[in-house]
Short mmCIF file of C-alpha atoms in Angstrom, two decimals:
data_model
loop_
_atom_site.label_atom_id
_atom_site.label_comp_id
_atom_site.label_asym_id
_atom_site.label_seq_id
_atom_site.Cartn_x
_atom_site.Cartn_y
_atom_site.Cartn_z
CA MET A 1 39.69 5.85 10.24
CA SER A 2 43.17 5.77 11.77
CA GLN A 3 45.67 3.01 11.04
CA GLN A 4 45.30 1.84 14.64
CA SER A 5 41.55 1.47 14.16
CA LEU A 6 42.07 -0.41 10.90
CA ASP A 7 44.50 -2.76 12.62
CA THR A 8 42.00 -3.32 15.44
CA VAL A 9 39.21 -4.27 13.04
CA PHE A 10 41.55 -6.62 11.17
CA GLN A 11 42.72 -8.23 14.41
CA GLU A 12 39.13 -8.74 15.57
CA TRP A 13 38.41 -10.60 12.33
CA HIS A 14 41.40 -12.88 12.86
CA ASP A 15 40.38 -13.47 16.48
CA ASN A 16 36.89 -14.47 15.35
CA GLN A 17 38.39 -16.87 12.81
CA ALA A 18 40.53 -18.45 15.52
CA ILE A 19 37.52 -18.93 17.81
CA ALA A 20 35.41 -20.39 14.98
CA GLU A 21 38.26 -22.81 14.20
CA GLN A 22 38.15 -23.98 17.81
CA MET A 23 34.38 -24.42 17.64
CA ILE A 24 34.41 -26.72 14.62
CA PRO A 25 35.82 -29.87 16.31
CA LEU A 26 33.51 -29.35 19.31
CA ILE A 27 30.47 -29.05 17.03
CA GLY A 28 31.60 -32.19 15.20
CA ARG A 29 32.05 -34.17 18.42
CA LEU A 30 28.65 -33.11 19.73
CA TYR A 31 27.13 -34.34 16.48
CA ARG A 32 28.96 -37.67 16.19
CA HIS A 33 29.28 -38.58 19.87
CA ASN A 34 26.12 -37.10 21.41
CA ASN A 35 23.82 -36.87 18.37
CA VAL A 36 23.43 -33.16 19.07
CA VAL A 37 22.89 -30.90 16.06
CA THR A 38 23.91 -27.32 16.80
CA THR A 39 22.20 -24.51 14.90
CA MET A 40 22.27 -20.73 14.64
CA PHE A 41 18.66 -19.52 14.42
CA GLY A 42 17.76 -22.66 12.49
CA ARG A 43 20.92 -22.77 10.35
CA SER A 44 23.02 -25.85 11.02
CA LEU A 45 26.58 -25.24 12.24
CA PHE A 46 27.73 -28.81 11.67
CA ASN A 47 30.16 -29.41 8.82
CA ARG A 48 30.38 -25.70 8.08
CA SER A 49 33.44 -23.61 7.25
CA VAL A 50 34.97 -20.96 9.49
CA ILE A 51 33.61 -18.18 7.28
CA ARG A 52 30.14 -19.74 7.16
CA ILE A 53 30.01 -19.95 10.97
CA ILE A 54 30.99 -16.27 11.28
CA LYS A 55 28.39 -15.29 8.65
CA ASP A 56 25.68 -17.23 10.47
CA HIS A 57 26.51 -15.24 13.61
CA ARG A 58 26.20 -12.03 11.62
CA PHE A 59 22.76 -13.16 10.45
CA VAL A 60 21.52 -12.76 14.05
CA ARG A 61 21.87 -8.99 13.69
CA LYS A 62 19.16 -9.05 11.02
CA VAL A 63 16.64 -11.07 13.00
CA GLU A 64 17.29 -9.91 16.56
CA GLY A 65 18.67 -6.41 16.07
CA THR A 66 21.67 -7.29 18.25
CA GLU A 67 25.19 -8.43 17.46
CA LEU A 68 26.18 -12.00 18.28
CA HIS A 69 29.80 -13.03 17.90
CA VAL A 70 31.53 -16.38 18.07
CA LYS A 71 33.08 -15.24 21.35
CA ASP A 72 29.53 -15.12 22.76
CA THR A 73 28.60 -18.66 21.73
CA PHE A 74 31.96 -20.43 22.10
CA PRO A 75 31.67 -20.66 25.91
CA LEU A 76 28.20 -22.19 25.50
CA VAL A 77 29.48 -24.80 23.05
CA GLN A 78 32.31 -25.60 25.44
CA ALA A 79 29.77 -25.95 28.26
CA MET A 80 27.74 -28.40 26.19
CA MET A 81 30.78 -30.69 26.04
CA GLU A 82 30.67 -31.06 29.85
CA LEU A 83 26.97 -31.94 30.19
CA ASN A 84 26.85 -35.46 28.69
CA LEU A 85 23.94 -34.41 26.47
CA GLY A 86 21.39 -36.71 24.85
CA PRO A 87 20.17 -36.39 21.23
CA ALA A 88 18.69 -33.00 20.33
CA HIS A 89 18.75 -30.00 18.02
CA VAL A 90 20.16 -27.12 20.06
CA ASP A 91 19.98 -23.56 18.77
CA VAL A 92 23.08 -22.00 20.31
CA GLY A 93 22.26 -18.74 18.54
CA LYS A 94 19.02 -18.27 20.46
CA LEU A 95 20.70 -19.40 23.66
CA GLY A 96 23.56 -16.99 23.01
CA VAL A 97 21.15 -14.05 22.70
CA MET A 98 19.41 -15.12 25.91
CA TRP A 99 22.73 -15.45 27.74
CA LYS A 100 23.90 -11.99 26.59
CA LYS A 101 20.61 -10.35 27.57
CA GLN A 102 20.86 -11.70 31.11
CA GLY A 103 24.42 -10.37 31.41
CA GLY A 104 26.39 -13.56 30.89
CA GLY A 105 27.55 -15.48 33.95
CA ASP A 106 28.54 -19.11 34.35
CA PRO A 107 28.00 -20.72 30.91
CA VAL A 108 27.86 -24.26 32.32
CA ALA A 109 25.17 -23.34 34.85
CA PHE A 110 23.21 -21.48 32.17
CA MET A 111 23.32 -24.37 29.71
CA ARG A 112 22.55 -26.92 32.41
CA GLU A 113 19.35 -25.01 33.17
CA GLN A 114 18.37 -24.40 29.53
CA LEU A 115 19.16 -27.96 28.40
CA ALA A 116 17.93 -29.74 31.53
CA GLN A 117 15.78 -32.01 29.37
CA ILE A 118 18.82 -33.66 27.78
CA VAL A 119 21.57 -33.20 30.42
CA ASP A 120 23.21 -36.53 31.37
CA ALA A 121 20.94 -38.26 28.83
CA HIS A 122 23.67 -39.61 26.58
CA ASP A 123 23.37 -43.35 26.12
CA PRO A 124 25.89 -44.85 23.67
CA LYS A 125 23.87 -48.08 23.52
CA ALA A 126 20.62 -46.33 22.53
CA VAL A 127 21.70 -45.67 18.96
CA GLY A 128 18.53 -47.00 17.38
CA GLU A 129 18.06 -49.13 14.30
CA ALA A 130 19.24 -47.71 10.99
CA GLN A 131 16.66 -47.24 8.25
CA ASP A 132 17.63 -48.42 4.78
CA VAL A 133 16.75 -45.93 2.02
CA VAL A 134 16.68 -46.66 -1.71
CA LEU A 135 16.44 -43.97 -4.36
CA TYR A 136 14.46 -45.20 -7.37
CA GLY A 137 15.61 -42.81 -10.07
CA PHE A 138 18.68 -40.60 -9.97
CA GLY A 139 17.70 -37.35 -11.67
CA ARG A 140 17.74 -33.84 -10.20
CA ILE A 141 15.83 -34.63 -7.00
CA GLY A 142 17.41 -38.07 -6.62
CA ARG A 143 20.95 -36.68 -6.67
CA ILE A 144 20.15 -33.88 -4.24
CA LEU A 145 18.50 -36.35 -1.89
CA ALA A 146 21.68 -38.44 -2.14
CA ARG A 147 23.80 -35.40 -1.23
CA VAL A 148 21.70 -34.58 1.82
CA LEU A 149 21.49 -38.20 2.98
CA VAL A 150 25.27 -38.57 2.72
CA GLU A 151 25.78 -35.27 4.53
CA LYS A 152 23.51 -36.34 7.38
CA ALA A 153 24.88 -39.88 7.70
CA GLY A 154 25.85 -40.63 11.29
CA GLY A 155 25.11 -38.44 14.26
CA GLY A 156 21.94 -40.31 15.13
CA ASN A 157 20.25 -39.56 11.84
CA LEU A 158 19.90 -43.30 11.18
CA LEU A 159 18.89 -42.90 7.53
CA ARG A 160 21.29 -44.97 5.40
CA LEU A 161 21.35 -44.57 1.63
CA ARG A 162 21.89 -48.17 0.56
CA ALA A 163 21.14 -48.15 -3.15
CA ILE A 164 19.99 -46.27 -6.21
CA VAL A 165 17.99 -47.89 -9.01
CA VAL A 166 18.49 -46.75 -12.59
CA ARG A 167 17.88 -48.13 -16.06
CA GLY A 168 20.68 -50.03 -17.80
CA ARG A 169 22.85 -47.92 -20.11
CA GLY A 170 25.05 -50.47 -21.90
CA ASP A 171 28.64 -50.11 -20.73
CA ILE A 172 28.32 -50.38 -16.93
CA THR A 173 31.75 -48.89 -16.20
CA LYS A 174 31.02 -45.78 -18.26
CA ASP A 175 27.54 -45.55 -16.81
CA LEU A 176 28.82 -45.65 -13.22
CA GLU A 177 31.44 -43.01 -14.00
CA LYS A 178 28.74 -40.81 -15.50
CA ARG A 179 26.47 -41.27 -12.44
CA ALA A 180 29.38 -40.43 -10.17
CA SER A 181 30.25 -37.36 -12.24
CA LEU A 182 26.68 -36.04 -12.09
CA LEU A 183 26.69 -36.50 -8.32
CA ARG A 184 30.15 -34.95 -8.01
CA ARG A 185 29.48 -31.83 -10.10
CA ASP A 186 26.31 -29.78 -10.36
CA SER A 187 25.90 -26.63 -12.46
CA VAL A 188 23.37 -25.19 -10.02
CA HIS A 189 24.35 -26.49 -6.59
CA GLY A 190 28.09 -26.66 -7.05
CA PRO A 191 30.55 -29.46 -6.31
CA PHE A 192 29.80 -32.34 -3.96
CA ASP A 193 31.27 -31.66 -0.53
CA GLY A 194 33.52 -34.69 -0.21
CA THR A 195 34.88 -37.58 -2.22
CA ILE A 196 33.21 -40.09 -4.53
CA SER A 197 34.81 -43.26 -5.86
CA VAL A 198 33.55 -45.93 -8.26
CA ASP A 199 33.89 -49.69 -8.03
CA ALA A 200 32.72 -51.00 -11.39
CA GLU A 201 33.11 -54.65 -10.44
CA ALA A 202 30.97 -54.28 -7.31
CA ARG A 203 28.70 -51.77 -9.04
CA THR A 204 28.95 -49.28 -6.19
CA LEU A 205 29.56 -45.59 -5.59
CA THR A 206 31.27 -44.69 -2.33
CA ALA A 207 30.47 -41.14 -1.18
CA ASN A 208 32.19 -39.96 2.00
CA GLY A 209 32.42 -43.55 3.21
CA ASN A 210 28.83 -44.42 2.30
CA VAL A 211 28.81 -47.45 0.01
CA ILE A 212 25.85 -47.10 -2.38
CA LYS A 213 24.83 -50.04 -4.55
CA VAL A 214 23.79 -49.16 -8.12
CA ILE A 215 21.02 -51.49 -9.24
CA TYR A 216 20.08 -51.65 -12.90
CA ALA A 217 16.41 -52.40 -13.62
CA ASP A 218 13.70 -51.31 -16.04
CA SER A 219 10.88 -51.84 -13.54
CA PRO A 220 10.42 -52.42 -9.80
CA ALA A 221 9.41 -56.03 -10.45
CA GLU A 222 12.98 -56.85 -11.47
CA VAL A 223 14.50 -56.01 -8.08
CA ASP A 224 14.97 -58.20 -5.02
CA TYR A 225 16.58 -55.87 -2.49
CA THR A 226 17.34 -58.66 -0.03
CA GLN A 227 19.98 -59.89 -2.48
CA TYR A 228 21.94 -56.77 -1.58
CA GLY A 229 21.47 -57.04 2.18
CA ILE A 230 18.73 -54.41 2.13
CA SER A 231 15.68 -54.95 4.31
CA ASN A 232 12.65 -53.02 5.50
CA ALA A 233 13.65 -50.26 3.11
CA VAL A 234 11.89 -47.05 2.22
CA VAL A 235 11.97 -46.63 -1.56
CA VAL A 236 11.88 -43.00 -2.66
CA ASP A 237 10.47 -42.89 -6.20
CA ASN A 238 11.86 -39.84 -8.01
CA THR A 239 10.81 -40.87 -11.50
CA GLY A 240 7.22 -39.59 -11.48
CA MET A 241 6.30 -42.54 -13.69
CA TRP A 242 3.68 -43.81 -11.23
CA ARG A 243 1.57 -41.57 -9.01
CA ASP A 244 -1.26 -43.86 -7.97
CA GLU A 245 -1.51 -46.73 -5.51
CA GLU A 246 -1.44 -49.39 -8.19
CA GLY A 247 1.72 -48.12 -9.83
CA LEU A 248 3.63 -47.34 -6.65
CA GLY A 249 2.45 -50.60 -5.16
CA GLN A 250 4.98 -52.29 -7.45
CA HIS A 251 7.68 -51.19 -5.01
CA LEU A 252 5.91 -52.82 -2.07
CA ALA A 253 5.80 -56.10 -3.97
CA CYS A 254 9.61 -56.17 -3.97
CA LYS A 255 11.40 -58.18 -1.30
CA GLY A 256 13.06 -55.95 1.27
CA VAL A 257 10.69 -52.96 0.91
CA SER A 258 8.34 -51.68 3.61
CA LYS A 259 7.29 -48.24 2.32
CA ALA A 260 7.28 -46.15 -0.83
CA VAL A 261 7.57 -42.36 -0.92
CA LEU A 262 6.68 -40.38 -4.05
CA THR A 263 8.45 -37.07 -4.76
CA ALA A 264 5.48 -35.70 -6.69
CA PRO A 265 1.77 -35.15 -5.98
CA GLY A 266 0.00 -38.47 -5.41
CA LYS A 267 -3.30 -39.42 -7.01
CA GLY A 268 -6.35 -41.11 -5.57
CA ASP A 269 -6.33 -41.85 -1.86
CA ILE A 270 -2.57 -41.45 -1.43
CA LYS A 271 -1.84 -38.99 1.37
CA ASN A 272 -0.06 -35.85 0.17
CA ILE A 273 2.17 -34.79 3.04
CA VAL A 274 3.77 -31.41 3.63
CA TYR A 275 6.17 -32.01 6.49
CA GLY A 276 5.55 -29.62 9.35
CA ILE A 277 1.86 -29.32 8.48
CA ASN A 278 0.14 -32.69 8.24
CA HIS A 279 2.90 -35.26 8.79
CA ALA A 280 1.10 -36.36 11.95
CA ASP A 281 -1.59 -37.79 9.65
CA ILE A 282 0.79 -40.57 8.61
CA SER A 283 -0.20 -43.81 10.29
CA GLU A 284 1.48 -47.19 10.59
CA ASP A 285 -0.89 -48.45 7.90
CA ASP A 286 0.31 -45.91 5.33
CA HIS A 287 2.82 -47.73 3.16
CA ILE A 288 2.61 -45.36 0.18
CA ILE A 289 3.03 -41.64 0.84
CA SER A 290 3.43 -38.60 -1.38
CA ALA A 291 5.68 -35.69 -0.47
CA ALA A 292 3.43 -33.46 -2.64
CA SER A 293 5.12 -30.92 -4.94
CA CYS A 294 7.82 -28.34 -4.34
CA THR A 295 5.28 -25.54 -4.78
CA THR A 296 2.77 -27.11 -2.40
CA ASN A 297 5.52 -27.46 0.21
CA ALA A 298 6.51 -23.83 -0.29
CA ILE A 299 3.07 -22.26 0.07
CA VAL A 300 1.19 -24.49 2.51
CA PRO A 301 3.17 -23.48 5.64
CA VAL A 302 2.67 -19.77 4.89
CA LEU A 303 -1.02 -20.31 4.10
CA LYS A 304 -1.42 -22.33 7.29
CA VAL A 305 -0.10 -19.63 9.62
CA LEU A 306 -1.99 -16.89 7.77
CA ASN A 307 -5.26 -18.81 7.96
CA ASP A 308 -4.70 -19.51 11.66
CA GLU A 309 -4.14 -15.84 12.47
CA TYR A 310 -6.24 -13.92 9.94
CA GLY A 311 -8.47 -16.41 8.15
CA ILE A 312 -8.36 -16.74 4.35
CA GLU A 313 -11.60 -16.05 2.49
CA HIS A 314 -10.22 -16.82 -0.98
CA GLY A 315 -7.15 -16.26 -3.07
CA HIS A 316 -5.06 -16.95 -6.17
CA VAL A 317 -1.60 -18.54 -6.32
CA GLU A 318 0.63 -17.62 -9.25
CA THR A 319 3.82 -19.65 -9.51
CA VAL A 320 6.85 -18.23 -11.30
CA HIS A 321 8.74 -21.50 -11.71
CA ALA A 322 12.19 -22.35 -13.00
CA TYR A 323 12.12 -24.56 -16.07
CA THR A 324 12.52 -28.31 -15.63
CA ASN A 325 13.68 -31.35 -17.59
CA ASP A 326 10.08 -31.91 -18.65
CA GLN A 327 10.44 -28.99 -21.07
CA ASN A 328 12.38 -28.77 -24.33
CA LEU A 329 15.66 -26.94 -24.87
CA ILE A 330 14.43 -25.88 -28.31
CA ASP A 331 10.98 -26.01 -29.86
CA ASN A 332 9.83 -29.59 -30.29
CA TYR A 333 6.78 -31.78 -29.84
CA HIS A 334 5.40 -32.02 -26.30
CA LYS A 335 2.15 -33.57 -25.19
CA GLY A 336 1.46 -30.61 -22.88
CA ASP A 337 0.20 -27.24 -24.06
CA ARG A 338 2.99 -24.68 -24.63
CA ARG A 339 5.64 -26.82 -22.88
CA GLY A 340 7.08 -27.82 -26.24
CA ARG A 341 8.43 -24.31 -26.75
CA SER A 342 12.06 -23.60 -25.88
CA ALA A 343 12.46 -23.39 -22.10
CA PRO A 344 15.63 -21.21 -22.07
CA LEU A 345 14.11 -18.71 -24.50
CA ASN A 346 10.54 -18.26 -23.31
CA MET A 347 8.26 -17.55 -20.43
CA VAL A 348 5.78 -20.41 -20.71
CA LEU A 349 2.30 -20.14 -19.30
CA THR A 350 1.15 -23.48 -17.96
CA GLU A 351 -1.04 -25.05 -15.34
CA THR A 352 -0.25 -25.99 -11.73
CA GLY A 353 -2.11 -28.31 -9.43
CA ALA A 354 -0.56 -26.70 -6.36
CA ALA A 355 -3.60 -24.59 -5.47
CA LYS A 356 -5.92 -27.61 -5.48
CA ALA A 357 -3.26 -29.72 -3.75
CA VAL A 358 -3.26 -27.31 -0.81
CA ALA A 359 -6.61 -28.75 0.27
CA LYS A 360 -5.05 -32.19 0.73
CA ALA A 361 -2.74 -30.79 3.39
CA LEU A 362 -5.07 -28.03 4.63
CA PRO A 363 -8.68 -29.19 4.17
CA GLU A 364 -9.94 -25.92 5.66
CA LEU A 365 -8.81 -24.15 2.46
CA SER A 366 -10.65 -26.51 0.12
CA GLY A 367 -12.23 -24.61 -2.79
CA LYS A 368 -10.77 -21.27 -1.68
CA LEU A 369 -7.76 -21.05 -3.99
CA THR A 370 -7.12 -20.92 -7.72
CA GLY A 371 -3.73 -21.24 -9.37
CA ASN A 372 -1.63 -20.90 -12.48
CA ALA A 373 2.05 -21.09 -13.35
CA ILE A 374 4.63 -19.42 -15.55
CA ARG A 375 7.82 -21.31 -16.39
CA VAL A 376 10.72 -18.87 -16.77
CA PRO A 377 14.26 -19.15 -18.22
CA THR A 378 16.11 -19.84 -14.95
CA PRO A 379 17.38 -23.31 -13.97
CA ASN A 380 16.44 -23.23 -10.29
CA VAL A 381 14.66 -21.24 -7.56
CA SER A 382 11.03 -20.32 -8.03
CA MET A 383 8.52 -17.91 -6.54
CA ALA A 384 4.90 -18.20 -5.49
CA ILE A 385 2.78 -15.06 -5.40
CA LEU A 386 -0.08 -15.40 -2.93
CA ASN A 387 -2.89 -12.96 -3.72
CA LEU A 388 -5.28 -13.33 -0.79
CA THR A 389 -8.44 -11.87 0.66
CA LEU A 390 -8.34 -12.25 4.43
CA ASN A 391 -11.16 -12.26 6.96
CA ARG A 392 -9.86 -9.12 8.64
CA GLU A 393 -7.84 -6.07 7.71
CA VAL A 394 -4.09 -6.09 7.94
CA GLU A 395 -1.14 -3.84 7.15
CA ALA A 396 2.07 -5.01 5.50
CA ALA A 397 4.21 -4.18 8.55
CA THR A 398 1.94 -6.15 10.88
CA LEU A 399 1.84 -9.06 8.47
CA ASN A 400 5.63 -9.09 8.18
CA ASP A 401 6.12 -8.94 11.95
CA TYR A 402 3.86 -11.95 12.34
CA LEU A 403 5.58 -13.98 9.59
CA ARG A 404 9.01 -13.07 10.93
CA GLY A 405 7.97 -14.43 14.31
CA MET A 406 6.71 -17.62 12.71
CA SER A 407 10.05 -18.09 10.95
CA LEU A 408 12.04 -17.71 14.15
CA ASP A 409 9.99 -19.02 17.08
CA SER A 410 7.34 -21.45 15.96
CA PRO A 411 7.03 -25.12 15.02
CA PHE A 412 7.26 -23.96 11.38
CA GLN A 413 10.76 -22.47 11.56
CA LYS A 414 12.19 -25.21 9.32
CA GLN A 415 9.48 -24.58 6.74
CA ILE A 416 9.22 -20.78 6.73
CA ASP A 417 12.22 -18.53 6.20
CA TYR A 418 12.10 -14.74 6.10
CA VAL A 419 14.20 -12.17 4.27
CA ASP A 420 14.04 -8.39 4.52
CA SER A 421 16.50 -7.09 1.94
CA PRO A 422 15.95 -4.79 -1.04
CA GLU A 423 18.68 -6.51 -3.07
CA VAL A 424 17.91 -10.25 -3.05
CA VAL A 425 17.24 -12.12 -6.28
CA SER A 426 16.58 -15.75 -7.12
CA THR A 427 20.18 -17.01 -7.07
CA ASP A 428 20.51 -15.84 -3.46
CA PHE A 429 18.23 -18.70 -2.44
CA VAL A 430 20.04 -21.56 -4.17
CA GLY A 431 20.61 -24.17 -1.48
CA ASN A 432 18.13 -22.69 0.99
CA ARG A 433 16.81 -25.57 3.12
CA HIS A 434 13.46 -24.07 4.01
CA ALA A 435 10.28 -24.97 2.17
CA GLY A 436 9.67 -21.29 1.37
CA ILE A 437 11.12 -17.84 2.08
CA VAL A 438 8.87 -14.81 2.62
CA ASP A 439 10.20 -11.69 0.89
CA ALA A 440 9.20 -8.96 3.34
CA LYS A 441 10.08 -6.05 1.07
CA ALA A 442 7.48 -7.19 -1.46
CA THR A 443 4.60 -7.76 1.00
CA ILE A 444 1.45 -5.76 0.31
CA GLY A 445 -1.32 -5.20 2.83
CA ASN A 446 -4.37 -3.13 1.90
CA GLY A 447 -7.49 -3.62 3.97
CA ARG A 448 -8.41 -7.27 3.77
CA HIS A 449 -6.27 -7.72 0.66
CA ALA A 450 -2.76 -9.14 1.05
CA VAL A 451 -0.11 -10.13 -1.47
CA LEU A 452 2.87 -12.22 -0.39
CA TYR A 453 5.92 -13.24 -2.39
CA VAL A 454 7.43 -16.57 -1.37
CA TRP A 455 10.74 -17.73 -2.83
CA TYR A 456 11.73 -21.40 -2.79
CA ASP A 457 14.56 -23.57 -4.03
CA ASN A 458 12.35 -25.99 -5.89
CA GLU A 459 15.13 -28.59 -5.83
CA PHE A 460 17.09 -28.30 -2.58
CA GLY A 461 14.42 -26.89 -0.27
CA TYR A 462 11.95 -29.50 -1.46
CA SER A 463 14.50 -32.30 -1.03
CA CYS A 464 15.07 -31.20 2.58
CA GLN A 465 11.33 -31.49 3.17
CA VAL A 466 11.42 -35.03 1.77
CA ILE A 467 14.30 -35.90 4.12
CA ARG A 468 12.35 -34.55 7.10
CA MET A 469 9.43 -36.77 6.16
CA LEU A 470 11.75 -39.76 5.80
CA GLN A 471 13.08 -39.07 9.29
CA HIS A 472 9.55 -38.90 10.65
CA ILE A 473 8.35 -42.18 9.17
CA SER A 474 11.59 -43.78 10.33
CA SER A 475 11.06 -42.50 13.90
CA VAL A 476 14.11 -40.25 13.73
CA ASN A 477 12.90 -37.43 15.97
CA PHE A 478 14.92 -34.94 17.96
CA VAL A 479 14.10 -32.72 20.92
CA LYS A 480 14.44 -29.09 19.80
CA LEU A 481 15.85 -26.63 22.33
CA PRO A 482 15.15 -23.98 23.35
CA GLN A 483 11.46 -24.67 22.89
CA ALA A 484 9.60 -22.57 20.30
CA LEU A 485 7.74 -19.66 21.84
CA ASN A 486 4.58 -20.14 19.73
#
């Protein structure tokens, strides 16, 4: 390659950086002023770096087989600024591909036609009523939920993290500093994107301008949320201490609480919800709801679309799961079989209720699945292996084409992601916001027998599913454009 060619490539990169830099304030204004979330084939562009925006454009090459550059989408983002848009999620990546395929033209006219549903629909008075959220417990899931809630604050999201409830730890000042430090730094998910300050006298953490009250209590019965100006709150119980209606009902007995959400499988008649699959089953009378498990959230969307298209006769789910705080660092007593053995040193065979839990979200698969689990020495990101017998024959390529389509143009695009790379490993999916990611290279199709490998960030991806359910029960719903094809 000549020096002139090298200089041209380098200049193109700098030009793309300059355009992405110009896009960032426009994306931010659309979010904060119009409540419009811009995405690139499902990946949010809001609050992203210049490099991340360019990488997300490069991603389009993998899913569409065509290049999409920031110079292709920048005119569309500029056009959106002129249309006085109402609240929506707008995939400028998909619109950019459409615009390129039709040969370009007037970007304002194109976007006015494609976004007709929300053009001139901005109403600054129709902000809606904010929903107070309380996190009961501040462990792994609690802190990730806090990160996502803080990230999404404003822009019409309406979910406000008002408080966290933890047990007393003696010296309150030291305890608050420790809570702040754990939120600020994470060995798996990296540093918190923003600033966190502590007010020991007020017993608050302030994260990116969000003032979060820290309430010390050993049981729900000790808390009166109205004392802190909190009302009609949704309490998200991350402790796992109570999984039935009686136990979780303690939250509803507290003043200022309207609903309780469990971040674990619920027992008894509690509805186990996998957002995107059966969230429509939630009624106004449901005051206690379970967000099921991370594994159930990962596999149910894939099982749903497979059963719809091919029919599932029976199957087995094997979960290869990262170790959790429930296990021991070194060999010690544990009430569960095998879980007392050192988590960082062993693969630990254990049970999973995910296969049976599938039936609570997909009754049509009741009694058709078995399951088991292996805990492995990694701190995060797990995999579910779906070994299925279908009602009709299928080849791997056909199966992958179908699942790829579901990940891009269906109502399940937030739940199902798709990767087709021979090099990916578990750490590549840390921070992935989908419920599960189909690994196309590993798919097997042989007659009516199919084997699928589904990755999932059992912490972050699951937490995003919980947030989506919180938005739903709080009536935070957005129009999604362009409309899904399936």
